[in-house]
PDB file of C-alpha atoms and ligand atoms in Angstrom:
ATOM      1  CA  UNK T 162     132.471 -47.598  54.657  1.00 48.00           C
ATOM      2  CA  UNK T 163     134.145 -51.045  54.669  1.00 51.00           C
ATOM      3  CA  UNK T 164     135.168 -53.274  52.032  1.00 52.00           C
ATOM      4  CA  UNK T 165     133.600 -56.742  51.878  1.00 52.00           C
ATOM      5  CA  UNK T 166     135.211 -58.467  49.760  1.00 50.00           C
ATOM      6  CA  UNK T 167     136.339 -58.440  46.066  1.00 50.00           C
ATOM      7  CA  UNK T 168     135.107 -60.553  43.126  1.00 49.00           C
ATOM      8  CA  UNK T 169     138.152 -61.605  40.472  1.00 51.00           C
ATOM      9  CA  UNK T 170     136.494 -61.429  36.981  1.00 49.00           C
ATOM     10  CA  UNK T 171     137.041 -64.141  35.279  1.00 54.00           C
ATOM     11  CA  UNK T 172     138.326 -63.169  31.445  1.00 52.00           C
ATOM     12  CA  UNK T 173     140.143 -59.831  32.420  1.00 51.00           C
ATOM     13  CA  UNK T 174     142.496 -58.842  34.475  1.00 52.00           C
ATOM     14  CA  UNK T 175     140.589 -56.767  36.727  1.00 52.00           C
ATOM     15  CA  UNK T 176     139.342 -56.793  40.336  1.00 50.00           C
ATOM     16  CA  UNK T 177     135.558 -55.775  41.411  1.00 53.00           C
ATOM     17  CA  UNK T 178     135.366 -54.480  45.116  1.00 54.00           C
ATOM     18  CA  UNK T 179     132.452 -54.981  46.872  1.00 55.00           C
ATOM     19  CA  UNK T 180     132.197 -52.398  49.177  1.00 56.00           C
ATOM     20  CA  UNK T 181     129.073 -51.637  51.796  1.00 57.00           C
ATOM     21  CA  UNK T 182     128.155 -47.911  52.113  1.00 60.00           C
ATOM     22  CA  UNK T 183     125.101 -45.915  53.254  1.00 64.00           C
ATOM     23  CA  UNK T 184     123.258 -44.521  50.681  1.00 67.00           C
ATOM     24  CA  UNK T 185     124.407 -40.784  51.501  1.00 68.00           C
ATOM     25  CA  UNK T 186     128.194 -41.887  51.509  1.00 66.00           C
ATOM     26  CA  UNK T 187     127.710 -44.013  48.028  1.00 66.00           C
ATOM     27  CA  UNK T 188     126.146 -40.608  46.517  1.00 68.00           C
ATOM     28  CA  UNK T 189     129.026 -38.768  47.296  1.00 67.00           C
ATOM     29  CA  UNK T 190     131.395 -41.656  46.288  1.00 61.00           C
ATOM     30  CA  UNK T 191     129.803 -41.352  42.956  1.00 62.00           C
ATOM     31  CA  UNK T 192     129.753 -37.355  43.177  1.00 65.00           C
ATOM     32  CA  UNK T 193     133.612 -37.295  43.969  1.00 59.00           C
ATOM     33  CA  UNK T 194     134.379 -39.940  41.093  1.00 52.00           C
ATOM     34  CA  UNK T 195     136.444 -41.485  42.766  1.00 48.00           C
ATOM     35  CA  UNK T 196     136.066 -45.474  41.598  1.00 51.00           C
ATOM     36  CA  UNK T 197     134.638 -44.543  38.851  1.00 46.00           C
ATOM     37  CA  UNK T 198     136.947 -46.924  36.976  1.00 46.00           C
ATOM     38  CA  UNK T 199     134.550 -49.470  38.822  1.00 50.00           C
ATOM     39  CA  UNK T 200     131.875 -48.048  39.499  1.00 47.00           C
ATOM     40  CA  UNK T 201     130.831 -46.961  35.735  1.00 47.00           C
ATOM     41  CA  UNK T 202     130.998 -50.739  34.758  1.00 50.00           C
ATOM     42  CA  UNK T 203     129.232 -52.152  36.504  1.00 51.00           C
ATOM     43  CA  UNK T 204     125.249 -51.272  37.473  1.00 49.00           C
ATOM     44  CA  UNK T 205     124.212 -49.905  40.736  1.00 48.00           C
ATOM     45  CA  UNK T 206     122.382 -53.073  42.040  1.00 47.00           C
ATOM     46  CA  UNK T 207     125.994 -54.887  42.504  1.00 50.00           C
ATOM     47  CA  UNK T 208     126.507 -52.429  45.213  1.00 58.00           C
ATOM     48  CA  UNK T 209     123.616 -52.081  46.765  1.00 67.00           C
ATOM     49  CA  UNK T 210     121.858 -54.347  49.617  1.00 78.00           C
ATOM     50  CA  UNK T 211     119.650 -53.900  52.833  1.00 86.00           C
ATOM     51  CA  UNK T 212     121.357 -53.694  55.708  1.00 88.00           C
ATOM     52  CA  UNK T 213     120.493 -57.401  57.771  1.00 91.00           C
ATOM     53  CA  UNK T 214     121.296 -57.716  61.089  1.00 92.00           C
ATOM     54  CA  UNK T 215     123.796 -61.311  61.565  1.00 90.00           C
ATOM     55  CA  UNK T 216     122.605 -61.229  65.451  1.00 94.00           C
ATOM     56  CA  UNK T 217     118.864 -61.191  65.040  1.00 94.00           C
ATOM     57  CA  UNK T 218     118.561 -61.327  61.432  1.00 94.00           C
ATOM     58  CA  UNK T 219     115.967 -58.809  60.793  1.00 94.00           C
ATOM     59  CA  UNK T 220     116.618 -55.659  58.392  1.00 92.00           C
ATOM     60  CA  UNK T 221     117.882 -52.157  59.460  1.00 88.00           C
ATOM     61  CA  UNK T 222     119.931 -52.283  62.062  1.00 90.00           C
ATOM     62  CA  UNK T 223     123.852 -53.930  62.411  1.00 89.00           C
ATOM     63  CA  UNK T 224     124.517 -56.341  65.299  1.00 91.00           C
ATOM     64  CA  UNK T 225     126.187 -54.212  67.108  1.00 91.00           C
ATOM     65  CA  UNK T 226     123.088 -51.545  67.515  1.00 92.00           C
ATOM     66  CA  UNK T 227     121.222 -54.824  67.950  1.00 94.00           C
ATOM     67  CA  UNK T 228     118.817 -54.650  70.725  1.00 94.00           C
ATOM     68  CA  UNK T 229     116.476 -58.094  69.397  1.00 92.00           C
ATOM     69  CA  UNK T 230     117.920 -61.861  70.194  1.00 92.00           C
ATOM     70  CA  UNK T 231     120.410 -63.996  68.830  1.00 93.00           C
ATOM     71  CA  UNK T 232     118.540 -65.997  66.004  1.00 95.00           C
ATOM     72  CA  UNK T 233     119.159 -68.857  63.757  1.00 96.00           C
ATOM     73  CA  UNK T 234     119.320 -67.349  60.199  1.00 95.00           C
ATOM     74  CA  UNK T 235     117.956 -70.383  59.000  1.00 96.00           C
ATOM     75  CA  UNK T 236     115.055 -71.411  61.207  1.00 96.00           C
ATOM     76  CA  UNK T 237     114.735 -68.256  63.495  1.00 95.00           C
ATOM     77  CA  UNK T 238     115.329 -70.334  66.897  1.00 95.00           C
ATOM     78  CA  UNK T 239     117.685 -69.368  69.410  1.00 94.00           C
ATOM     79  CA  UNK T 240     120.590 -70.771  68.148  1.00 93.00           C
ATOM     80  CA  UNK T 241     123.677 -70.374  66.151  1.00 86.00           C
ATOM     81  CA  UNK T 242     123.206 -71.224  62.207  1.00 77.00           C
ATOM     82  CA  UNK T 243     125.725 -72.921  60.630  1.00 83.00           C
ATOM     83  CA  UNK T 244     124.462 -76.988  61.679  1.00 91.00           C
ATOM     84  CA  UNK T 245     120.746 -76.194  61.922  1.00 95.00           C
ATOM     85  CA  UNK T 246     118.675 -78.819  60.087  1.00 95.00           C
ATOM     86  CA  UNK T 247     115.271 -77.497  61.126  1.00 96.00           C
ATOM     87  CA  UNK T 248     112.775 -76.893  59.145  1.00 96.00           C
ATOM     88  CA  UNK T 249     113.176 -73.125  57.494  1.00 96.00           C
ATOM     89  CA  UNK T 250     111.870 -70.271  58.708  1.00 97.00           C
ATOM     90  CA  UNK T 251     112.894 -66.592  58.375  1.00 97.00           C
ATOM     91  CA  UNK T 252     113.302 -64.409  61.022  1.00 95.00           C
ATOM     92  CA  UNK T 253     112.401 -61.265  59.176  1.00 96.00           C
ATOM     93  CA  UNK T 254     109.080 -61.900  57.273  1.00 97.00           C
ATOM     94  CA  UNK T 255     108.187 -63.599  60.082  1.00 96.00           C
ATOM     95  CA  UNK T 256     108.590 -59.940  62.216  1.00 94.00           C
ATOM     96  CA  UNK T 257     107.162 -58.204  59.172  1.00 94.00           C
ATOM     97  CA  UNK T 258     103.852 -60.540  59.448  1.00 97.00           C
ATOM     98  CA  UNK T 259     103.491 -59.581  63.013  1.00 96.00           C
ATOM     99  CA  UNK T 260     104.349 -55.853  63.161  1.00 94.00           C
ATOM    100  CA  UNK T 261     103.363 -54.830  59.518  1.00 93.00           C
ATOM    101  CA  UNK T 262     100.505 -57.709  58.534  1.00 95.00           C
ATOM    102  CA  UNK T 263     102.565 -58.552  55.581  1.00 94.00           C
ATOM    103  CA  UNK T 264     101.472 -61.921  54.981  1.00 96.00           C
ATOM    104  CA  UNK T 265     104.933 -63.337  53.787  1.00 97.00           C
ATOM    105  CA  UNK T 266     105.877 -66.883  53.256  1.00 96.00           C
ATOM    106  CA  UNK T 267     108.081 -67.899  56.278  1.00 97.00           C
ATOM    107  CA  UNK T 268     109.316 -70.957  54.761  1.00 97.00           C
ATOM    108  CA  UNK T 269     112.955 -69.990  53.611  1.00 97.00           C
ATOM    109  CA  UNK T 270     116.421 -69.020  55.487  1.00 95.00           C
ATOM    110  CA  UNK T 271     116.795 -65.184  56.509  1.00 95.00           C
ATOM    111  CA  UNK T 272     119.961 -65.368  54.148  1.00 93.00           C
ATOM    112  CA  UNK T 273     117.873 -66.519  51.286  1.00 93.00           C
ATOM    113  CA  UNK T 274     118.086 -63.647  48.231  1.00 89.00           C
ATOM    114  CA  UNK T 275     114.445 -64.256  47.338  1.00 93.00           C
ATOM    115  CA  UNK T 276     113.568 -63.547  50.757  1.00 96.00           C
ATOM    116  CA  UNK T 277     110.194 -61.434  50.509  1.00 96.00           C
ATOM    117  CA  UNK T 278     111.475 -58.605  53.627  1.00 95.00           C
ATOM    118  CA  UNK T 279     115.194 -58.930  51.586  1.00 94.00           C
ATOM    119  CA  UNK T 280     113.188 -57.912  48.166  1.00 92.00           C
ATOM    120  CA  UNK T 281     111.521 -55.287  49.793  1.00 93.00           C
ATOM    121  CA  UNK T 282     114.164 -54.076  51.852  1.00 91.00           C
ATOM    122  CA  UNK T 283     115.937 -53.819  47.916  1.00 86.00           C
ATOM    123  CA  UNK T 284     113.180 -51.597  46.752  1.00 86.00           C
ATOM    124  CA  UNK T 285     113.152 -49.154  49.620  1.00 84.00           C
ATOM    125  CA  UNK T 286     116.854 -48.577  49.665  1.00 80.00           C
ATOM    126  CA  UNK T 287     116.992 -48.230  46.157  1.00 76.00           C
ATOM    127  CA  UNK T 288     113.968 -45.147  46.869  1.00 77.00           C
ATOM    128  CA  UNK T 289     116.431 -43.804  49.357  1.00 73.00           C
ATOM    129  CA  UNK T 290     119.600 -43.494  46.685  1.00 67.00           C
ATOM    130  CA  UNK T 291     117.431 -42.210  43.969  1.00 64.00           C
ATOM    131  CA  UNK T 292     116.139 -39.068  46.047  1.00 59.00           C
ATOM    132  CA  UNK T 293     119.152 -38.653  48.590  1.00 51.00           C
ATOM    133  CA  UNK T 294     120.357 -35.209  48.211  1.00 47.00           C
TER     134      UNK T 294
HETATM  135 ZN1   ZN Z 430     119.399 -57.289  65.352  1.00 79.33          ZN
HETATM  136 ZN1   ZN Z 431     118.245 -73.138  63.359  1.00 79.33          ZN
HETATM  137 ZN1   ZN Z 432     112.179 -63.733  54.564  1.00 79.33          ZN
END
């Protein structure tokens, strides 16, 4: 478990940790109570989110267990992000179309939060915390 990065409220004087966790270690997080200062205020979908790969930007793996190619998170060439100004395409749904015939609309950044693959990535990790024992 790491900590991302924290989020100042705004009117109080309190801190909100973002904090990335597999859905086994976030159970017993919550089991332990530990946080709980935290994690009671705020809902579960502020901690949760699929796991995206920065390297090849599809979901389930990290770059480091990457075994795929170096992407552009915004257009899904072979090429670093950050200056792109092609035309948008996303890695992800675009893998999804071909190995899962999902039919998803390509036309958006990897990064983007409506992503189709991101939404459904969402949904199945949210399965996975719900019946984790
Ligand atoms: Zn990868
Ligand atoms: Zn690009
Ligand atoms: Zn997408």
């Amino acid at each position: 478990m790491k900590v991302l990065f924290s989020i100042r409220a705004r009117t109080q004087q309190k801190c909100h940790w973002v904090i990335e966790a597999q859905p086994q270690e976030f159970k017993r997080i919550l089991k332990k109570g530990k946080l709980s200062f935290e994690w009671s205020r705020l809902s579960l979908r502020e901690f949760v989110r699929p796991t995206r790969c920065y390297k090849c930007n599809e979901y389930g793996h990290i770059s480091t267990r990457c075994e795929g190619k170096e992407t552009c998170p915004k257009c899904g060439e072979g090429h670093k992000g950050p200056d792109c100004v092609n035309q948008h395409k996303c890695t992800a749904c675009t893998a999804a179309n071909v190995k899962f015939q999902k039919g998803y609309n390509t036309g958006h950044p990897a990064t983007d939060s409506n992503c189709p693959s991101y939404l459904h990535e969402m949904v199945e990790l949210r399965k996975r915390i719900n019946y984790a024992s």
